[in-house]
Amino acid sequence: MAKIQLEHVEKYFGDVHVVKDLNLAIEDGSFTVLVGPSGCGKTTTLRLIAGLETITSGRIVIGDRDVTALEPKDRNVAMVFQNYALYPHMTVADNIAFGLMARKTPQDEIERRVHRAASMLDIESLLKRKPKQLSGGQQQRVAIGRAIVRNPNVFLFDEPLSNLDAKLRVEMRTELLKLHRELEATVVYVTHDQEEAMTMGDRIVIMDGGVIQQVGTPREIYFHPRHRFVAGFIGSPAMNMIEGRLEDGEFISSHFRIPLDGPAFEGDVILGIRPEDIYLPGSLPAERETPVLTAKVEVIELLGARAIVPLLVNDLSMRAVIDERHLEQVQEGGSMSIVFDRNRLHLFDAANGERIE
Amino acid sequence: MNRSRHFRETLVNGGLNLILVIALIIVLFPYFWIFLTSLKPVDLVARPEVWIFSPSLFNWRDVLLNSDVPRYLLNSVIVALSTVGVALVVAAPAAYSFSRFNTGGGATRFSILAAEMLPPAVLIVPLFLLMFRLALLNTHLAIIAAHLTFVTPVITWFLIGFFDEVPKDLEEQAMVDGYTRFQAFYKVVLPSVRPGLAAAAIFGFVLSWNDMFYALILSGGDSKTLPVAIAGYWTFRGIEMGKMAVAILVAIVPVLLASFFIQKYLVKGLGGGAVKY
């Protein structure tokens, strides 16, 4: 097991600057998720760590070894690809053993380790099959087995669950986390799915345009997004963003005003309110409620225990998440009173998107 | 209603089968005719309208036991196998490189087929002079070299499509697993395109096997290949139709056998899309 350090890493593909001065320390034994929209450089970063792409400049250290100039085979990392990349002409057992054979591991040792990995993943009965004869979920397990059997320093996962159906995906998430705990391994996990990032990572790295926007625990990222991009990217349904300006401690938009205490900032800002921080008046302690606003209810999208309610507040479209128990007070096409949770308001500088404390 | 539908289906099926039968007859009739000719006694060989006769094995005995045809057959086998062997060793990495790295750009990829577009007559003069200078005329090597000039580009081109279909992940996985790029190519990529390699091999084999032009000019005497020998039955005293028929049938057999043994790969290979996951 090992920590990973990326220092001033730059990557160009021709003229395209894909990764820009990336600095990141990934702790030993952590489960770090790289997340961002497609084209943000997350997969490239993972491939740089694996050595499948050479870095344009900078340094990558795994454990105490500078691996910048090393071939993938010499970095002692294991990678699980999105499409599993199982060798079609080999049996499951040979697929799992392939990496050990490269390292000239003795045959009995290979067999022992393959069986151990297979039993951890519950695929012992499949060892003699060819990849074609497996379901997507089983192929996924084989790909993971191939990674763990080698006992590598670092596990790299490139969107490993995105080809599975929703139910299996949720199951595999739990299983991967259990596996991570069992192996005490350093894991770097790439996904574009913010929910996957939130549920799996003990640290989340949010990237956009080749730059790290924020690194933090899921809680930090969710409650204290440092940038407008992070705020909008994490959370579903997405945070409501309202353009306006701050004057004398008051947020003023063309739709409503909210007196705030705290920020000394003056100028154009964006006010962010998560849909789940919108309430009916009276559900919060009085000091946390903002002044009551009247909103027109467009439709009600019931999810079960909660409902997503698209609203119009003086012609401003917003979304609220309302507890099912309060829904009787709300009618499609009718109007409702809403308040925001003062403690959960996010302010961003309209000029550069940075958070205003 | 059900009955009329049933009738229509029967009609359609019958029609399709009829087309197949006609196609088969068109393809197989010449073989059948050659086979008949090979069995005709000498006095009937030049009379195609005679269908009923008492078959004689005279031609077969004469060609297989008393002529040099077996040796020319061996020559053809040596030349074709060597050509295919060398061509595959060169073409597979070349095709991989075109496919994976777009080596030399699109223009290079296309220009390898240039030799294919020239009439063979253009190439034969320099090849002849070259072989003459190297004192390789009338050797297997000369014919193999000549055949490589058209077999290698064709099967390189042919294989590019197969390598295109191997996901890049596969070799990257092998590289992360501890193999060099070349090992990844050899152990993972090549086995994944086996159907393509088999089809390419047959394809190249047939190209080399059927060539008469280069072989006729570059070889002679002992190094003659079978097509040249077959043409040799066209003598000053006329065509020795019966013996030629036997030699033709002998020439067909190896290709037929090879195709039969790898037809599983061949169908997959020629159909493309050989490696699916």
XYZ file of C-alpha atoms in Angstrom:
634
model
C 0.000 0.000 0.000
C 1.226 3.455 -0.682
C 0.427 7.101 -0.880
C 0.425 8.917 -4.193
C 1.713 12.378 -4.866
C 1.122 14.386 -7.997
C 3.310 17.467 -8.203
C 2.781 20.175 -10.818
C 1.509 17.619 -13.286
C 0.774 18.944 -16.755
C -0.557 17.021 -19.713
C -1.008 18.179 -23.270
C -2.520 16.155 -26.118
C -1.056 18.069 -29.024
C -2.215 21.613 -28.372
C -4.944 20.616 -25.991
C -4.118 21.309 -22.368
C -5.901 18.496 -20.575
C -4.401 18.596 -17.105
C -3.234 21.911 -15.735
C -0.686 22.180 -12.924
C -2.258 19.454 -10.887
C -1.115 19.041 -7.297
C -2.653 16.289 -5.266
C -1.636 14.115 -2.359
C -3.568 10.886 -2.014
C -3.199 9.322 1.391
C -2.193 5.754 2.010
C -5.266 3.561 2.331
C -7.718 6.237 1.283
C -10.598 5.862 -1.148
C -10.248 8.919 -3.333
C -12.798 9.674 -6.002
C -11.989 11.864 -8.991
C -15.229 13.287 -10.291
C -16.216 15.839 -12.879
C -18.022 16.251 -16.164
C -16.658 14.497 -19.242
C -13.532 16.109 -20.591
C -12.508 17.448 -17.176
C -9.253 15.477 -17.147
C -10.162 12.928 -14.482
C -9.571 9.849 -16.620
C -6.389 11.341 -18.021
C -5.176 11.924 -14.475
C -5.875 8.288 -13.635
C -4.062 7.143 -16.758
C -1.115 9.338 -15.854
C -0.913 7.600 -12.487
C -1.090 4.214 -14.245
C 1.586 5.271 -16.708
C -0.633 4.705 -19.732
C -0.036 8.332 -20.674
C 3.264 10.080 -20.225
C 3.121 13.376 -18.404
C 4.229 16.515 -20.191
C 5.851 17.901 -17.082
C 5.729 17.404 -13.334
C 6.297 14.437 -11.075
C 4.356 11.440 -9.831
C 5.437 9.602 -6.699
C 3.907 6.329 -5.526
C 5.071 5.274 -2.067
C 8.636 6.571 -1.960
C 9.322 5.845 -5.611
C 9.344 8.508 -8.277
C 7.468 6.642 -11.006
C 7.291 9.510 -13.491
C 9.551 7.765 -15.996
C 8.508 4.184 -15.269
C 6.527 1.913 -17.580
C 3.047 0.881 -16.415
C 4.329 -2.618 -15.736
C 6.907 -1.336 -13.271
C 4.587 0.848 -11.203
C 2.868 -1.976 -9.358
C -0.583 -0.538 -9.849
C -3.721 -2.428 -10.841
C -6.402 -0.929 -12.957
C -10.016 -1.827 -13.627
C -11.316 -0.477 -16.897
C -14.812 0.675 -17.685
C -15.293 -2.097 -20.250
C -13.553 -4.629 -17.986
C -10.975 -5.423 -20.688
C -11.124 -9.150 -20.048
C -8.926 -11.156 -22.389
C -11.500 -12.866 -24.607
C -9.357 -15.862 -25.471
C -8.572 -16.843 -21.888
C -10.624 -18.478 -19.177
C -11.608 -16.544 -16.090
C -8.857 -18.271 -14.112
C -6.219 -17.343 -16.707
C -7.518 -13.805 -16.869
C -7.047 -13.439 -13.125
C -3.675 -15.192 -13.181
C -2.319 -13.256 -16.167
C -0.653 -10.537 -14.115
C 0.950 -13.074 -11.795
C 2.329 -14.998 -14.764
C 4.008 -11.825 -15.970
C 5.826 -11.681 -12.672
C 6.897 -15.324 -12.877
C 5.015 -16.292 -9.751
C 5.294 -20.049 -9.013
C 2.338 -22.075 -10.286
C 1.064 -23.292 -6.892
C 1.238 -19.746 -5.520
C -0.745 -18.501 -8.534
C -3.427 -21.115 -7.973
C -3.696 -20.307 -4.289
C -4.060 -16.585 -4.925
C -6.503 -16.963 -7.805
C -8.744 -19.127 -5.651
C -8.533 -16.719 -2.754
C -9.478 -13.770 -4.948
C -12.248 -15.777 -6.577
C -13.718 -16.751 -3.244
C -13.610 -13.156 -2.006
C -15.628 -12.150 -5.059
C -17.825 -15.224 -5.101
C -16.849 -16.273 -8.629
C -15.182 -19.624 -7.882
C -17.748 -21.497 -9.952
C -16.916 -19.401 -13.009
C -13.165 -19.976 -13.143
C -13.279 -22.322 -16.140
C -15.538 -20.131 -18.266
C -14.636 -17.685 -20.997
C -15.535 -13.999 -20.557
C -18.189 -14.234 -23.277
C -20.163 -16.657 -21.139
C -20.441 -14.222 -18.229
C -22.984 -11.552 -17.411
C -21.896 -7.929 -17.074
C -21.822 -8.152 -13.291
C -19.741 -11.317 -13.373
C -17.292 -9.803 -15.856
C -16.967 -6.883 -13.490
C -16.069 -9.214 -10.651
C -13.454 -10.956 -12.763
C -11.912 -7.608 -13.628
C -11.756 -6.738 -9.940
C -10.356 -10.179 -9.152
C -7.594 -9.618 -11.657
C -6.721 -6.430 -9.824
C -6.743 -7.711 -6.253
C -4.872 -10.928 -6.967
C -1.692 -8.983 -7.638
C -1.604 -7.250 -4.320
C -0.665 -3.938 -5.907
C 0.344 -0.685 -4.233
C -2.559 1.171 -5.709
C -5.920 0.318 -7.251
C -7.121 2.487 -10.091
C -10.767 2.290 -11.129
C -11.955 3.957 -14.310
C -15.752 4.263 -14.122
C -15.996 0.570 -13.297
C -19.710 0.528 -12.551
C -21.087 2.615 -15.362
C -21.908 -0.368 -17.576
C -23.966 -2.118 -14.911
C -27.672 -1.716 -14.398
C -28.832 0.502 -11.554
C -29.523 -2.233 -9.022
C -26.268 -4.064 -9.587
C -24.405 -0.794 -9.460
C -25.634 -0.056 -5.969
C -24.728 -3.586 -4.854
C -21.250 -3.371 -6.328
C -20.662 -0.031 -4.626
C -21.157 -1.616 -1.247
C -19.035 -4.549 -2.228
C -16.177 -2.391 -3.449
C -16.227 -0.446 -0.213
C -16.122 -3.667 1.813
C -13.260 -4.884 -0.326
C -11.441 -1.620 0.208
C -11.779 -1.968 3.956
C -10.634 -5.583 3.848
C -7.567 -4.892 1.701
C -6.721 -1.551 3.320
C -5.718 -0.502 -0.146
C -5.159 2.914 -1.658
C -7.907 3.387 -4.216
C -8.261 6.054 -6.857
C -11.673 5.909 -8.427
C -12.893 7.894 -11.412
C -16.562 8.546 -12.025
C -18.768 11.151 -13.626
C -21.606 10.247 -11.284
C -21.712 12.651 -8.362
C -23.885 10.316 -6.331
C -21.315 7.540 -6.710
C -18.622 9.987 -5.675
C -20.535 11.066 -2.571
C -21.392 7.566 -1.425
C -18.034 5.926 -2.080
C -15.264 8.395 -1.545
C -13.730 9.261 1.765
C -12.119 12.040 -0.186
C -13.532 13.619 -3.311
C -11.518 15.498 -5.881
C -13.708 17.615 -8.130
C -12.198 18.518 -11.460
C -13.292 20.822 -14.214
C -11.406 21.898 -17.298
C -8.223 20.118 -16.253
C -8.103 21.895 -12.909
C -8.945 20.671 -9.413
C -11.838 22.738 -8.114
C -11.996 21.269 -4.649
C -10.642 18.416 -2.594
C -12.494 17.379 0.510
C -14.661 14.901 2.345
C -18.168 14.384 0.978
C -19.525 16.566 3.828
C -17.150 19.418 3.076
C -17.937 19.268 -0.600
C -21.662 19.201 -0.025
C -21.964 21.778 2.730
C -19.068 24.040 1.864
C -18.551 24.032 -1.867
C -15.662 26.373 -2.470
C -16.696 27.182 -6.001
C -19.893 27.724 -7.878
C -19.019 24.829 -10.161
C -18.669 22.413 -7.246
C -21.950 23.624 -5.762
C -23.770 23.033 -9.013
C -22.132 19.718 -9.770
C -22.711 17.968 -6.461
C -26.255 17.340 -5.291
C -29.340 16.112 -7.072
C -31.532 17.852 -7.988
C -28.974 20.556 -8.608
C -28.586 23.626 -6.422
C -30.720 26.636 -7.359
C -28.491 29.479 -8.512
C -29.885 32.992 -8.348
C -28.070 35.957 -9.807
C -28.164 39.180 -7.877
C -25.991 41.565 -5.881
C -25.037 42.209 -2.316
C -25.658 45.662 -0.911
C -25.429 46.600 2.747
C -25.654 42.982 3.751
C -28.767 42.390 1.705
C -29.107 40.039 -1.247
C -31.035 41.764 -4.005
C -32.246 40.083 -7.154
C -34.932 41.113 -9.582
C -37.131 38.457 -7.996
C -36.704 38.925 -4.268
C -34.559 40.374 -1.521
C -33.123 38.565 1.462
C -31.425 40.401 4.308
C -28.287 38.538 5.303
C -25.906 39.084 8.153
C -22.298 38.433 7.763
C -20.695 38.960 4.427
C -19.000 42.321 4.002
C -18.881 41.730 0.263
C -20.468 44.259 -2.055
C -21.201 43.583 -5.710
C -22.548 40.961 -8.065
C -23.040 37.559 -6.518
C -24.784 34.268 -7.058
C -26.934 32.927 -4.281
C -27.053 29.150 -4.099
C -29.861 27.279 -2.347
C -30.112 23.521 -2.425
C -33.640 22.253 -3.190
C -33.603 20.344 0.088
C -32.949 23.589 2.018
C -36.268 25.074 0.944
C -39.015 24.618 3.561
C -42.571 25.514 4.361
C -42.687 28.325 6.964
C -42.658 27.035 10.503
C -40.650 23.880 9.887
C -37.379 25.507 10.963
C -36.361 27.362 14.147
C -37.463 30.960 13.557
C -33.950 32.421 13.534
C -32.947 30.183 10.657
C -35.853 31.112 8.415
C -35.513 33.756 5.728
C -38.497 36.044 5.056
C -41.460 34.202 3.578
C -41.772 34.141 -0.216
C -44.775 33.128 -2.252
C -44.205 30.626 -5.038
C -46.359 29.102 -7.701
C -46.258 25.304 -7.781
C -45.785 24.041 -11.324
C -45.943 20.283 -10.840
C -45.207 17.761 -8.116
C -42.755 14.945 -8.905
C -43.300 12.432 -6.153
C -40.283 10.214 -5.417
C -41.806 8.437 -2.435
C -40.781 9.910 0.870
C -39.962 13.184 -0.844
C -41.121 15.099 -3.857
C -39.323 17.396 -6.232
C -41.418 20.505 -6.695
C -40.555 22.926 -9.500
C -41.584 26.411 -8.399
C -41.916 29.868 -9.859
C -40.925 32.640 -7.478
C -41.809 35.890 -9.220
C -41.015 34.254 -12.563
C -37.795 32.709 -11.246
C -37.678 28.944 -11.750
C -36.487 27.035 -8.714
C -36.718 23.498 -7.479
C -37.599 22.466 -3.978
C -37.518 19.052 -2.345
C -40.486 18.768 -0.032
C -41.096 16.060 2.534
C -44.045 13.904 1.571
C -45.758 14.674 4.910
C -46.049 18.364 3.962
C -47.395 17.700 0.521
C -51.049 18.036 1.510
C -50.465 21.781 1.823
C -49.174 21.908 -1.723
C -51.197 21.666 -4.910
C -50.150 21.570 -8.533
C -50.947 24.933 -10.080
C -51.575 26.459 -6.663
C -49.312 28.686 -4.649
C -47.303 28.007 -1.505
C -45.211 29.898 0.978
C -41.558 29.023 1.244
C -38.563 29.954 3.337
C -34.874 29.134 2.942
C -32.600 27.767 5.639
C -30.339 30.703 6.532
C -27.530 28.395 7.654
C -27.460 26.683 4.298
C -27.268 29.623 1.943
C -24.230 29.687 -0.339
C -22.861 32.885 -1.811
C -20.484 32.968 -4.746
C -18.666 35.865 -6.344
C -20.314 36.330 -9.740
C -16.992 37.398 -11.232
C -14.908 34.302 -10.502
C -17.298 31.802 -8.956
C -15.403 31.672 -5.634
C -17.281 31.159 -2.403
C -17.936 34.205 -0.235
C -17.831 33.411 3.474
C -55.896 -16.976 -44.370
C -53.485 -19.075 -42.440
C -53.293 -21.472 -45.293
C -52.574 -18.801 -47.890
C -49.812 -17.470 -45.682
C -48.364 -20.930 -45.363
C -48.556 -21.315 -49.126
C -46.803 -18.003 -49.642
C -43.990 -18.951 -47.279
C -43.509 -22.253 -49.051
C -43.379 -20.425 -52.334
C -40.809 -17.934 -51.089
C -38.658 -20.671 -49.591
C -38.903 -22.696 -52.757
C -37.905 -19.677 -54.812
C -34.910 -18.973 -52.600
C -33.788 -22.568 -52.779
C -34.111 -22.511 -56.542
C -31.839 -19.466 -56.712
C -29.316 -21.243 -54.502
C -29.400 -24.317 -56.694
C -28.863 -22.245 -59.823
C -25.945 -20.442 -58.191
C -24.428 -23.752 -57.129
C -24.766 -25.174 -60.624
C -23.074 -22.114 -62.121
C -20.204 -22.446 -59.656
C -19.840 -26.205 -59.645
C -20.529 -27.122 -63.228
C -17.038 -26.237 -64.531
C -15.508 -28.440 -61.822
C -17.830 -31.229 -62.730
C -16.981 -30.871 -66.383
C -13.258 -30.880 -65.634
C -13.714 -33.950 -63.480
C -15.536 -35.715 -66.311
C -12.847 -34.696 -68.752
C -10.159 -36.128 -66.481
C -11.884 -39.496 -66.693
C -12.460 -39.502 -70.434
C -10.460 -41.878 -72.575
C -8.033 -40.164 -74.932
C -10.228 -40.374 -78.014
C -13.169 -38.620 -76.315
C -11.310 -35.800 -74.575
C -11.858 -33.329 -77.365
C -15.572 -34.108 -77.592
C -17.424 -32.235 -74.872
C -20.817 -33.330 -76.166
C -20.177 -36.911 -75.137
C -21.585 -37.418 -71.651
C -21.713 -41.140 -71.411
C -18.515 -43.134 -71.647
C -16.618 -45.755 -69.712
C -14.318 -43.845 -67.332
C -10.620 -44.437 -67.467
C -7.990 -43.617 -64.847
C -5.311 -43.333 -67.489
C -4.892 -39.547 -67.133
C -4.760 -39.738 -63.348
C -2.172 -42.475 -63.370
C -0.081 -40.693 -65.919
C -0.119 -37.306 -64.156
C 0.319 -38.531 -60.590
C 2.841 -41.294 -61.199
C 4.651 -40.590 -64.446
C 4.950 -36.806 -64.544
C 6.594 -34.010 -62.577
C 3.260 -32.652 -61.377
C 3.765 -33.918 -57.811
C 7.051 -32.057 -57.656
C 5.421 -28.867 -58.973
C 2.714 -29.333 -56.417
C 5.377 -29.451 -53.738
C 6.965 -26.300 -55.224
C 3.657 -24.520 -55.035
C 3.159 -25.614 -51.444
C 6.647 -24.434 -50.476
C 6.202 -21.096 -52.209
C 2.706 -20.433 -50.893
C 3.476 -21.438 -47.308
C 6.697 -19.434 -47.209
C 4.979 -16.428 -48.724
C 2.155 -16.567 -46.224
C 4.532 -17.148 -43.324
C 6.740 -14.196 -44.115
C 3.802 -12.004 -45.065
C 2.000 -12.663 -41.778
C 5.069 -11.938 -39.697
C 5.462 -8.614 -41.475
C 1.823 -7.720 -42.021
C 0.495 -8.332 -38.503
C 2.790 -5.826 -36.746
C 2.434 -3.429 -39.668
C -1.352 -3.568 -39.560
C -1.291 -3.175 -35.777
C 0.897 -0.139 -36.107
C -1.370 1.430 -38.729
C -4.388 0.678 -36.604
C -3.065 1.796 -33.230
C -0.674 4.600 -34.018
C -1.900 5.657 -37.433
C 1.719 5.290 -38.478
C 2.661 7.556 -41.341
C -0.828 8.991 -41.535
C -3.659 8.062 -43.862
C -1.532 8.519 -46.959
C 0.962 5.818 -45.951
C -1.843 3.490 -45.013
C -3.252 3.862 -48.463
C 0.019 3.896 -50.366
C 0.944 0.376 -49.272
C -1.659 -0.713 -51.755
C 0.204 1.045 -54.572
C 1.888 -2.177 -55.664
C -1.586 -3.640 -55.987
C -2.680 -0.967 -58.404
C 0.186 -1.387 -60.840
C -0.267 -3.918 -63.581
C 2.030 -6.845 -62.697
C 3.792 -6.322 -66.016
C 5.276 -3.102 -64.634
C 6.841 -4.857 -61.678
C 8.027 -7.917 -63.440
C 10.834 -6.293 -65.423
C 12.668 -4.800 -62.435
C 12.003 -7.976 -60.453
C 13.417 -10.083 -63.238
C 16.546 -7.958 -63.509
C 16.932 -7.964 -59.735
C 16.663 -11.722 -59.525
C 18.994 -12.111 -62.455
C 21.639 -9.966 -60.762
C 21.193 -11.826 -57.491
C 21.413 -15.088 -59.408
C 18.098 -16.128 -57.919
C 16.262 -16.828 -61.143
C 14.656 -20.257 -61.248
C 14.608 -20.557 -57.474
C 11.791 -20.660 -54.960
C 13.182 -17.535 -53.372
C 12.572 -15.479 -56.489
C 8.923 -16.478 -56.665
C 8.422 -16.008 -52.933
C 9.890 -12.520 -53.121
C 7.675 -11.669 -56.065
C 4.587 -12.998 -54.341
C 5.387 -11.043 -51.212
C 5.103 -7.832 -53.212
C 1.381 -8.310 -53.580
C 0.459 -10.648 -50.727
C 1.963 -8.544 -47.927
C 0.156 -5.286 -48.754
C -3.163 -7.014 -49.272
C -3.161 -8.875 -46.000
C -1.775 -5.871 -44.141
C -4.707 -3.892 -45.406
C -7.020 -6.750 -44.594
C -5.756 -7.040 -41.003
C -5.996 -3.343 -40.132
C -9.758 -3.672 -39.711
C -9.314 -6.537 -37.272
C -6.875 -4.648 -35.104
C -9.213 -1.660 -35.169
C -11.763 -3.779 -33.399
C -9.551 -4.849 -30.517
C -10.291 -2.447 -27.686
C -7.282 -0.432 -26.620
C -8.148 -1.272 -23.011
C -7.101 -4.833 -23.618
C -3.448 -4.155 -24.241
C -3.368 -1.369 -21.685
C -4.676 -3.835 -19.155
C -1.878 -6.204 -20.111
C 0.678 -3.424 -19.736
C -0.625 -2.537 -16.289
C -0.623 -6.261 -15.520
C 3.124 -6.330 -16.022
C 3.836 -6.862 -19.691
C 5.786 -4.743 -22.148
C 3.981 -3.275 -25.118
C 5.349 -5.959 -27.383
C 4.345 -8.743 -24.991
C 0.889 -7.194 -24.763
C 0.684 -7.261 -28.548
C 1.920 -10.812 -28.756
C -0.008 -12.341 -25.863
C -3.249 -10.399 -25.920
C -3.829 -8.536 -29.159
C -2.697 -11.222 -31.601
C -4.785 -13.996 -30.047
C -7.789 -11.688 -30.179
C -7.499 -11.365 -33.957
C -6.980 -15.071 -34.619
C -9.974 -15.299 -36.971
C -8.543 -12.425 -38.975
C -5.107 -14.022 -39.097
C -6.594 -17.287 -40.329
C -8.609 -15.564 -43.007
C -5.567 -13.507 -44.022
C -3.479 -16.669 -44.216
C -5.945 -18.412 -46.512
C -6.317 -15.296 -48.551
C -2.568 -14.902 -48.997
C -2.164 -18.610 -49.655
C -4.708 -18.498 -52.466
C -3.157 -15.384 -53.982
C 0.238 -17.001 -54.074
C -1.092 -20.409 -55.111
C -3.021 -19.047 -58.073
C -0.306 -16.797 -59.462
C 1.037 -17.841 -62.819
C 2.431 -14.618 -64.189
C 5.354 -14.061 -61.802
C 6.042 -17.763 -61.446
C 6.131 -18.264 -65.188
C 8.711 -15.560 -65.739
C 10.871 -16.003 -62.650
C 10.907 -19.763 -62.473
C 11.540 -22.578 -64.840
C 12.556 -26.182 -64.842
C 12.656 -27.596 -61.353
C 11.294 -24.556 -59.560
C 8.119 -24.359 -61.624
C 4.901 -23.992 -59.659
C 1.723 -25.866 -60.391
C -0.119 -23.143 -62.374
C 2.886 -22.874 -64.674
C 2.899 -26.625 -65.054
C -0.804 -26.676 -65.828
C -0.311 -24.100 -68.529
C 2.467 -26.353 -69.788
C -0.095 -28.893 -70.990
C -0.878 -26.417 -73.724
C 1.759 -27.721 -76.072
C 2.712 -27.331 -79.687
C 0.746 -30.446 -80.412
C -2.414 -29.003 -78.901
C -3.918 -29.018 -75.440
C -3.557 -32.207 -73.476
C -7.004 -31.729 -72.038
C -7.271 -34.929 -69.999
C -4.000 -34.476 -68.150
C -4.592 -30.780 -67.699
C -7.914 -31.600 -66.087
C -6.194 -33.866 -63.578
C -3.562 -31.239 -62.790
C -6.248 -28.616 -62.302
C -8.087 -30.835 -59.849
C -4.835 -31.520 -58.010
C -4.281 -27.768 -57.764
C -7.699 -27.163 -56.269
C -7.488 -29.743 -53.520
C -5.060 -28.053 -51.081
C -6.986 -24.781 -51.086
C -10.211 -26.666 -50.570
C -8.697 -28.618 -47.670
C -7.241 -25.547 -45.991
C -10.513 -23.648 -46.318
C -12.374 -26.574 -44.874
C -10.222 -26.761 -41.769
C -10.369 -23.105 -40.947
C -13.793 -22.310 -42.341
C -15.009 -21.464 -38.849
C -12.428 -18.675 -38.665
C -12.816 -17.825 -42.302
C -16.502 -17.039 -42.034
C -15.960 -14.960 -38.923
C -12.957 -13.293 -40.477
C -14.394 -12.467 -43.842
C -17.597 -11.359 -42.171
C -15.597 -8.850 -40.180
C -16.497 -7.901 -36.627
C -14.560 -10.887 -35.476
C -13.839 -9.795 -31.956
C -16.950 -8.866 -30.076
C -17.384 -8.724 -26.363
